[in-house]
XYZ file of N, CA and C in Angstrom:
519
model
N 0.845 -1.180 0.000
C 0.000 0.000 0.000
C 0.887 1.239 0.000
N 1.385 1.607 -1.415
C 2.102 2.753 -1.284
C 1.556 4.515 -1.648
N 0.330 4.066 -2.766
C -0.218 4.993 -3.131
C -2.038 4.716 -2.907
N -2.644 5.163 -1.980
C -3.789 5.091 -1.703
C -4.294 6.527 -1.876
N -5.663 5.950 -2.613
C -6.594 7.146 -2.626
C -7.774 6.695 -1.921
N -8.003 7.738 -1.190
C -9.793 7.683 -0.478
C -11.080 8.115 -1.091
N -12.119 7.694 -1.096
C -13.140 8.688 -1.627
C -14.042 8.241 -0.627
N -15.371 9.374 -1.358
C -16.554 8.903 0.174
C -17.210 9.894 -0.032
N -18.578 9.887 0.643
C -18.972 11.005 0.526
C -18.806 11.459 2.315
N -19.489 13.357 1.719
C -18.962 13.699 3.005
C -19.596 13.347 4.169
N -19.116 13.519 5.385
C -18.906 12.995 6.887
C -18.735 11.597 6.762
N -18.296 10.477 5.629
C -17.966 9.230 5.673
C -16.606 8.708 6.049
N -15.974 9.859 6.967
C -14.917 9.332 7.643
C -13.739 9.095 6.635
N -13.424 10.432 5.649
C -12.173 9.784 4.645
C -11.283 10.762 5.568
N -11.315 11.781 6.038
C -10.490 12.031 6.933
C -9.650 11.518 7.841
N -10.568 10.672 8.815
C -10.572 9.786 10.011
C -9.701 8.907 9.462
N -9.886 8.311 8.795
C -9.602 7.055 7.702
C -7.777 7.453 7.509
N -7.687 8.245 6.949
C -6.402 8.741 6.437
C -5.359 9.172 7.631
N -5.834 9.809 8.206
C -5.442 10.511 9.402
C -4.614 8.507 10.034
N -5.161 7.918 10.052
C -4.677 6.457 10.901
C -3.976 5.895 10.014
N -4.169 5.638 8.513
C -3.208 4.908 8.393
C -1.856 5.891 7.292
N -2.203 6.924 7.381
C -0.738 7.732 7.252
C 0.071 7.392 8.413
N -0.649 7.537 9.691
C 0.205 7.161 10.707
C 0.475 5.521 10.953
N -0.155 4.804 10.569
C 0.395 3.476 10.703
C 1.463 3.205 9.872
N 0.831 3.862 8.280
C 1.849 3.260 7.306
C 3.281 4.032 7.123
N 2.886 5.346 8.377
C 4.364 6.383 7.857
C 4.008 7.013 6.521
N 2.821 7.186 5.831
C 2.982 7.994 4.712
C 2.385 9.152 4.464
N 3.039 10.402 3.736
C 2.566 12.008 3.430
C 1.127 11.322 3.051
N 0.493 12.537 3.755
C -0.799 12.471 3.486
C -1.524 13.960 3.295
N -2.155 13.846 2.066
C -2.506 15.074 1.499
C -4.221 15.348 1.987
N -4.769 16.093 2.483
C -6.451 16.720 2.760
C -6.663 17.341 1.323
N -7.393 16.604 0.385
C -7.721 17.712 -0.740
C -8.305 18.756 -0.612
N -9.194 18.941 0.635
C -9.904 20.045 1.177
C -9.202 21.109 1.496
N -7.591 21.013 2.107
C -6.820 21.744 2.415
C -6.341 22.052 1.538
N -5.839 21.067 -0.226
C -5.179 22.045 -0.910
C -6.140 22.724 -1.983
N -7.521 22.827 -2.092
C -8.167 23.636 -2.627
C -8.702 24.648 -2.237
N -9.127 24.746 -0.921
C -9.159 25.808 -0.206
C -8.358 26.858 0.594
N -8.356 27.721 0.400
C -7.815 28.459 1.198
C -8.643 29.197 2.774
N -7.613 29.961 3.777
C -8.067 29.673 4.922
C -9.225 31.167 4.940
N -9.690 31.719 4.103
C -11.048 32.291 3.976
C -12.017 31.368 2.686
N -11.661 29.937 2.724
C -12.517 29.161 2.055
C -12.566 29.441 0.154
N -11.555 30.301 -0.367
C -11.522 30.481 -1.423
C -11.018 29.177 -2.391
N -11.330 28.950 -3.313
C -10.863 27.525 -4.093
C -10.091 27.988 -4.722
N -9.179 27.574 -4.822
C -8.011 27.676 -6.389
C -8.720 27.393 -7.756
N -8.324 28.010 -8.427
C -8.961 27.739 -9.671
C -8.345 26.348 -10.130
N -9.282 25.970 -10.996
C -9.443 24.303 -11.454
C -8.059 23.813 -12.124
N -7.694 24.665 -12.938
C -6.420 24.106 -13.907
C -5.052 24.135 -12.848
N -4.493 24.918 -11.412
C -3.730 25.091 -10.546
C -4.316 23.793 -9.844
N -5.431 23.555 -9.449
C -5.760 22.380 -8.625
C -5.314 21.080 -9.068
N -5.601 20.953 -10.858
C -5.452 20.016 -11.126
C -3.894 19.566 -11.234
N -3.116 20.597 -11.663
C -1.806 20.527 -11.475
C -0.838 20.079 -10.269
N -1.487 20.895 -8.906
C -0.816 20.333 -8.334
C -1.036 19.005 -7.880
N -2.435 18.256 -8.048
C -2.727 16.762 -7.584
C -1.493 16.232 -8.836
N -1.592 16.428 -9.783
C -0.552 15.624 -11.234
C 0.711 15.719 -10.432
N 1.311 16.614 -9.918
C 2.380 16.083 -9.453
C 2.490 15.657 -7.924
N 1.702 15.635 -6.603
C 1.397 15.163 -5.783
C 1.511 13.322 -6.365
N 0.904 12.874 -7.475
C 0.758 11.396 -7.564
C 2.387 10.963 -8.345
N 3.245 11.570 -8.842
C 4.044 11.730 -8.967
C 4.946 10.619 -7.839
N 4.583 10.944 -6.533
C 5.445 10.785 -5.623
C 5.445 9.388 -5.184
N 6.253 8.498 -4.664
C 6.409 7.148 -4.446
C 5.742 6.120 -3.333
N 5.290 7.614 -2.561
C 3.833 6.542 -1.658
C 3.436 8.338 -0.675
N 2.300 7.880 -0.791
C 0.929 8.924 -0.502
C -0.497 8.632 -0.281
N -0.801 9.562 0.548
C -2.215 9.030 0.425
C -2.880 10.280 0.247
N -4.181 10.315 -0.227
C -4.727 11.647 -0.732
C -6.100 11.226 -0.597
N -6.784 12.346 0.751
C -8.176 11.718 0.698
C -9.132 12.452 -0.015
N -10.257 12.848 -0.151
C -11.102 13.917 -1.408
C -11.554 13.356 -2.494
N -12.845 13.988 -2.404
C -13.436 13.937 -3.813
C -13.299 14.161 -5.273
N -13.691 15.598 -5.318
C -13.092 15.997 -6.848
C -13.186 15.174 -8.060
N -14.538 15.220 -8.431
C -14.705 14.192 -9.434
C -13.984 14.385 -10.333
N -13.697 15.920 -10.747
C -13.489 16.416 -12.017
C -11.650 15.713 -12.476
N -11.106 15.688 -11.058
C -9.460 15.487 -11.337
C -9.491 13.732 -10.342
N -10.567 12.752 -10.282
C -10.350 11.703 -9.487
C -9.815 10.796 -10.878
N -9.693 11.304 -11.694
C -8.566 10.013 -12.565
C -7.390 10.456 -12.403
N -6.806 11.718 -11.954
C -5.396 11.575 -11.704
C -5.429 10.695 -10.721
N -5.654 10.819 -9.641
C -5.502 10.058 -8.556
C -5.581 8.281 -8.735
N -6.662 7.925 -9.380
C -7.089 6.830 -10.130
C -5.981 6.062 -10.438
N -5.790 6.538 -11.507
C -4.910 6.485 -12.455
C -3.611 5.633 -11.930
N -3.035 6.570 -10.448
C -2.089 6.824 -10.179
C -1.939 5.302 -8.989
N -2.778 5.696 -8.418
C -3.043 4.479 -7.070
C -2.725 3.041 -7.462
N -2.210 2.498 -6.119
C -2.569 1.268 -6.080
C -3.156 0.123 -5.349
N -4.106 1.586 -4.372
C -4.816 0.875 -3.987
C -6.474 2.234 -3.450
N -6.948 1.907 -4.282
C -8.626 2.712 -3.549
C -9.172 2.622 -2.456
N -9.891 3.117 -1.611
C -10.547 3.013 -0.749
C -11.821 4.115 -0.747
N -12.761 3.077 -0.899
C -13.904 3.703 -1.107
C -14.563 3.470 0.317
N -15.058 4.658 0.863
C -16.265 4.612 2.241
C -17.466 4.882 1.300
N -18.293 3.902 1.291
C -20.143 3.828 1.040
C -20.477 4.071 1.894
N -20.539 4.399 2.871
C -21.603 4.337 3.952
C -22.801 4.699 3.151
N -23.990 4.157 4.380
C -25.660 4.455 4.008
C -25.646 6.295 4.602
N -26.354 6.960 3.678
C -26.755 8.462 4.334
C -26.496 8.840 5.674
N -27.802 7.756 6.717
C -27.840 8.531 8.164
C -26.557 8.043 8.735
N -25.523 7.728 8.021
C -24.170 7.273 8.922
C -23.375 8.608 8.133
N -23.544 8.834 7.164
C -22.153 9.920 6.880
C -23.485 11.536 7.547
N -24.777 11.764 7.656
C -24.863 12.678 8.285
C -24.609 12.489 9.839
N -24.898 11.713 10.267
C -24.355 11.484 11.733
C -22.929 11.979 11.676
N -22.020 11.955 10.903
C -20.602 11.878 10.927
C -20.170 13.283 10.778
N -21.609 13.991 9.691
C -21.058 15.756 9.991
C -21.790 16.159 11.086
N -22.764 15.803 11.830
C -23.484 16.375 13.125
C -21.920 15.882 14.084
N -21.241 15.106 14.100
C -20.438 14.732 15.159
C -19.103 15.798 14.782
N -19.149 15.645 13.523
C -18.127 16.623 13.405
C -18.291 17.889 13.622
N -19.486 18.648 13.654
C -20.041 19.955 13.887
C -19.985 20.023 15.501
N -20.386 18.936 16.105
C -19.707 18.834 17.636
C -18.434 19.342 18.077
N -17.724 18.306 17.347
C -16.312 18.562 17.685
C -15.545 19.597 18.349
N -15.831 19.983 16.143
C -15.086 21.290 16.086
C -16.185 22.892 16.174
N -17.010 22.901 16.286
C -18.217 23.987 16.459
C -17.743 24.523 15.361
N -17.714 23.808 14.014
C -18.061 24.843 12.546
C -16.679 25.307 12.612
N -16.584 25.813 11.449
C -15.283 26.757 11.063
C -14.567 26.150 9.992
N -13.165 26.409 9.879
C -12.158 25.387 9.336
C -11.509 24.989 10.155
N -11.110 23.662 9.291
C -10.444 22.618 10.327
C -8.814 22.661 9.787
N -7.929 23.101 10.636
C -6.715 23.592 10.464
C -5.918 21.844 10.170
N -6.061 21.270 10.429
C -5.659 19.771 10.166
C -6.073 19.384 8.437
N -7.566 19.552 8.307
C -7.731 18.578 6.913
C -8.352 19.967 5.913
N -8.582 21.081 6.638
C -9.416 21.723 5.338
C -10.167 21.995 5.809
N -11.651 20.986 5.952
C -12.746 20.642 5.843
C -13.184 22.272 6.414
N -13.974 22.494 5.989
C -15.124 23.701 6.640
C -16.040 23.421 6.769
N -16.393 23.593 8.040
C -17.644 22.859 8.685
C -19.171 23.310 8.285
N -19.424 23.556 7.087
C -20.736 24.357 7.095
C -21.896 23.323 6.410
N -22.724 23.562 7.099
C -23.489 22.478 6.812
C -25.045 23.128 6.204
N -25.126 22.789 4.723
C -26.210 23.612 4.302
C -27.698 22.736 3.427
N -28.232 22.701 3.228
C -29.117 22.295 2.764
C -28.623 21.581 0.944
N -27.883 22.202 0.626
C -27.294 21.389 -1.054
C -25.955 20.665 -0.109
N -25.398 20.228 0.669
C -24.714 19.442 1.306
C -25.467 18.449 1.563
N -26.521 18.641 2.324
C -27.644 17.285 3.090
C -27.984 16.817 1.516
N -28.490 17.430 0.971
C -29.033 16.845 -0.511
C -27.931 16.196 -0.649
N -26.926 16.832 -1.127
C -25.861 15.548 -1.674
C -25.470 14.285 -0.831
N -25.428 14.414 0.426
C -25.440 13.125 1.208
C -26.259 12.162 1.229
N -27.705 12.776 0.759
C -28.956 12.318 0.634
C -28.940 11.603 -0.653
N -28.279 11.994 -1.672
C -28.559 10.976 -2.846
C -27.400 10.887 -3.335
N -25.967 10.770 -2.270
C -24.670 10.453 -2.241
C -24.697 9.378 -3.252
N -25.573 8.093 -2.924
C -25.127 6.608 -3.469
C -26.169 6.530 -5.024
N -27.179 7.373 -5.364
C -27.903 7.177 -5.972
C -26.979 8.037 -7.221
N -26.959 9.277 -6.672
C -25.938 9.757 -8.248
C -24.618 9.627 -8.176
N -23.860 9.795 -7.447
C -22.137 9.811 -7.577
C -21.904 8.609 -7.663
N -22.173 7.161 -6.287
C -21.886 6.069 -6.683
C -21.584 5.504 -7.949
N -22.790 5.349 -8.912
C -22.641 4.863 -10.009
C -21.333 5.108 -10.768
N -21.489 6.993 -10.581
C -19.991 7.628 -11.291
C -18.661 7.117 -10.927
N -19.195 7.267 -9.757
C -17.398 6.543 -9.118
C -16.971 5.096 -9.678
N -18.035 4.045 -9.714
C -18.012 2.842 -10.037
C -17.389 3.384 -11.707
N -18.074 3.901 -12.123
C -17.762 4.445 -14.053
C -16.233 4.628 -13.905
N -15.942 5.724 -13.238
C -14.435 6.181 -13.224
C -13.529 4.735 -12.379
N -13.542 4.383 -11.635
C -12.717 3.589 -11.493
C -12.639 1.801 -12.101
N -13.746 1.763 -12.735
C -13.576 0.503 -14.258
C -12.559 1.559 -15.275
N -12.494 2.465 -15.522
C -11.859 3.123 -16.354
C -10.834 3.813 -16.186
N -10.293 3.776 -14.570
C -9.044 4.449 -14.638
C -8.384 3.621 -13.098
N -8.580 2.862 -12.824
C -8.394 2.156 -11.425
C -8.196 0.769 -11.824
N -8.647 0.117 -12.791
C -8.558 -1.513 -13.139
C -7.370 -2.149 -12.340
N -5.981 -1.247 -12.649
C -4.925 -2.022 -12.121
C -4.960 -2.138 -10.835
N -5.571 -0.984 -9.801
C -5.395 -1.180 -8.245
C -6.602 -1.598 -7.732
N -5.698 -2.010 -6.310
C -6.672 -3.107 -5.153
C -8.025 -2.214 -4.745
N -9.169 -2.667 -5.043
C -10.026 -1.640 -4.603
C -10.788 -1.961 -3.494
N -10.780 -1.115 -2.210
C -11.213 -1.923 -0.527
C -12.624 -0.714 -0.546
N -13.550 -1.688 -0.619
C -14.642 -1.242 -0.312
C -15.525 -1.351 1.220
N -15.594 0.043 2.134
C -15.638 0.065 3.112
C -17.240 0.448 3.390
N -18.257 -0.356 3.875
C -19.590 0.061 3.842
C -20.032 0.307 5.356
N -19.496 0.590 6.177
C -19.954 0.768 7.458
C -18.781 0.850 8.570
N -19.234 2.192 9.521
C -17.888 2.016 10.409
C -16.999 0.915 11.086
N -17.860 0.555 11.598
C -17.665 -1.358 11.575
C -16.746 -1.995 10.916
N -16.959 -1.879 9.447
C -16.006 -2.608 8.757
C -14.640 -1.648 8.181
N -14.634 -0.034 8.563
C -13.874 0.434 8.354
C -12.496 0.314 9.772
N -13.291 0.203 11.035
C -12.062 -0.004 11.640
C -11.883 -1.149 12.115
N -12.807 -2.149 11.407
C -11.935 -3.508 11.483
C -10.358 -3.562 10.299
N -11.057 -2.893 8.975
C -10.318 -2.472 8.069
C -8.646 -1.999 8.879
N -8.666 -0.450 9.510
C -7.742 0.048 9.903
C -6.835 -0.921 11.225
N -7.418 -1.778 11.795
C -7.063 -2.579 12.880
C -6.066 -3.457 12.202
N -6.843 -4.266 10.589
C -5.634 -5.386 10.392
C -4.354 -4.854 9.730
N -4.616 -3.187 9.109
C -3.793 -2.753 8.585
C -2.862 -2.432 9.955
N -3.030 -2.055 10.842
C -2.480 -1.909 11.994
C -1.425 -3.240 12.441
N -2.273 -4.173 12.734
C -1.753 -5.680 12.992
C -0.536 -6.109 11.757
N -0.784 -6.026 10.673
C -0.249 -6.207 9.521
C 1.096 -5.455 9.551
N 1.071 -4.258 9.681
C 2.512 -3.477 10.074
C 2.961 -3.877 11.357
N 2.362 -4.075 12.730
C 3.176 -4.429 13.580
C 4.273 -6.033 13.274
N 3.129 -6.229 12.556
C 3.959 -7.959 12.270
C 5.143 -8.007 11.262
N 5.216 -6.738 10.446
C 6.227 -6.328 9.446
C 7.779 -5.925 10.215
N 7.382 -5.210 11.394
C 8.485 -4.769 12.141
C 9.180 -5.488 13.240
């Protein structure tokens, strides 16, 4: 697992996710949220964004969590191994109500994320699996074939997921 990409929709824990096994596996780990935004929430324009992910995958092991449909075949492309979080809806909104806990809104100086939670957000969480799924499934038959693809459908099976990756490196060392 040298080059992993995450996807998910939001509050499905690709943060969480990354955040553990950068630290298990020892590897740079990129918040796409952090490098498109800036810290008054401004986006970089698209052709600078896409550039710098092209050479981010460049690099010899990484992990990069984020969406971004528009540039997820660089990443694709690049990986060799996916990790997709499905969760069902009321688990990734539970996941931004917990995160709105947390951190009480704002930006999150760690991943990016800005905590704002609006009504075309809930929609998209709301029919997360009904429209993007499919897409994602489209893009990665078409740009992912070569890498391992770990499909994660419930917290449950995500940190059983992060546990053997855990176990798996202790037994390496």
């Amino acid at each position: 697992m040298d080059r992993i990409a995450i996807i998910g929709c939001g509050g499905s824990g690709k943060s969480t996710t990354a955040r553990h096994l950068a630290q298990i596996l020892d590897a740079p780990l990129t918040h796409l949220d952090a490098l498109y935004y800036d810290e008054h929430w401004t986006p970089l324009p698209q052709d600078t964004f896409a550039r710098l992910q092209e050479k981010l995958v460049t690099g010899e092991r990484w992990i990069i969590e984020g969406n971004y449909a528009s540039t997820l075949p660089t990443r694709l492309t690049a990986a060799d191994n996916v990790i997709f979080l499905d969760l069902p809806a009321a688990t990734c909104l539970w996941g931004i109500a917990q995160r709105r806990r947390r951190y009480r809104g704002g930006q999150h100086q760690t991943n990016g994320v800005y905590d704002r939670i609006t009504w075309n957000f809930i929609r998209y969480i709301l029919t997360y699996r009904h429209t993007m799924r499919p897409r994602i499934h489209t893009l990665l038959q078409k740009h992912a074939p070569h890498a391992r693809l770990i499909t994660l459908t419930s917290r449950h099976h995500n940190n059983r997921f992060i546990d053997h990756i855990r176990r798996d490196a202790q037994l390496a060392t």
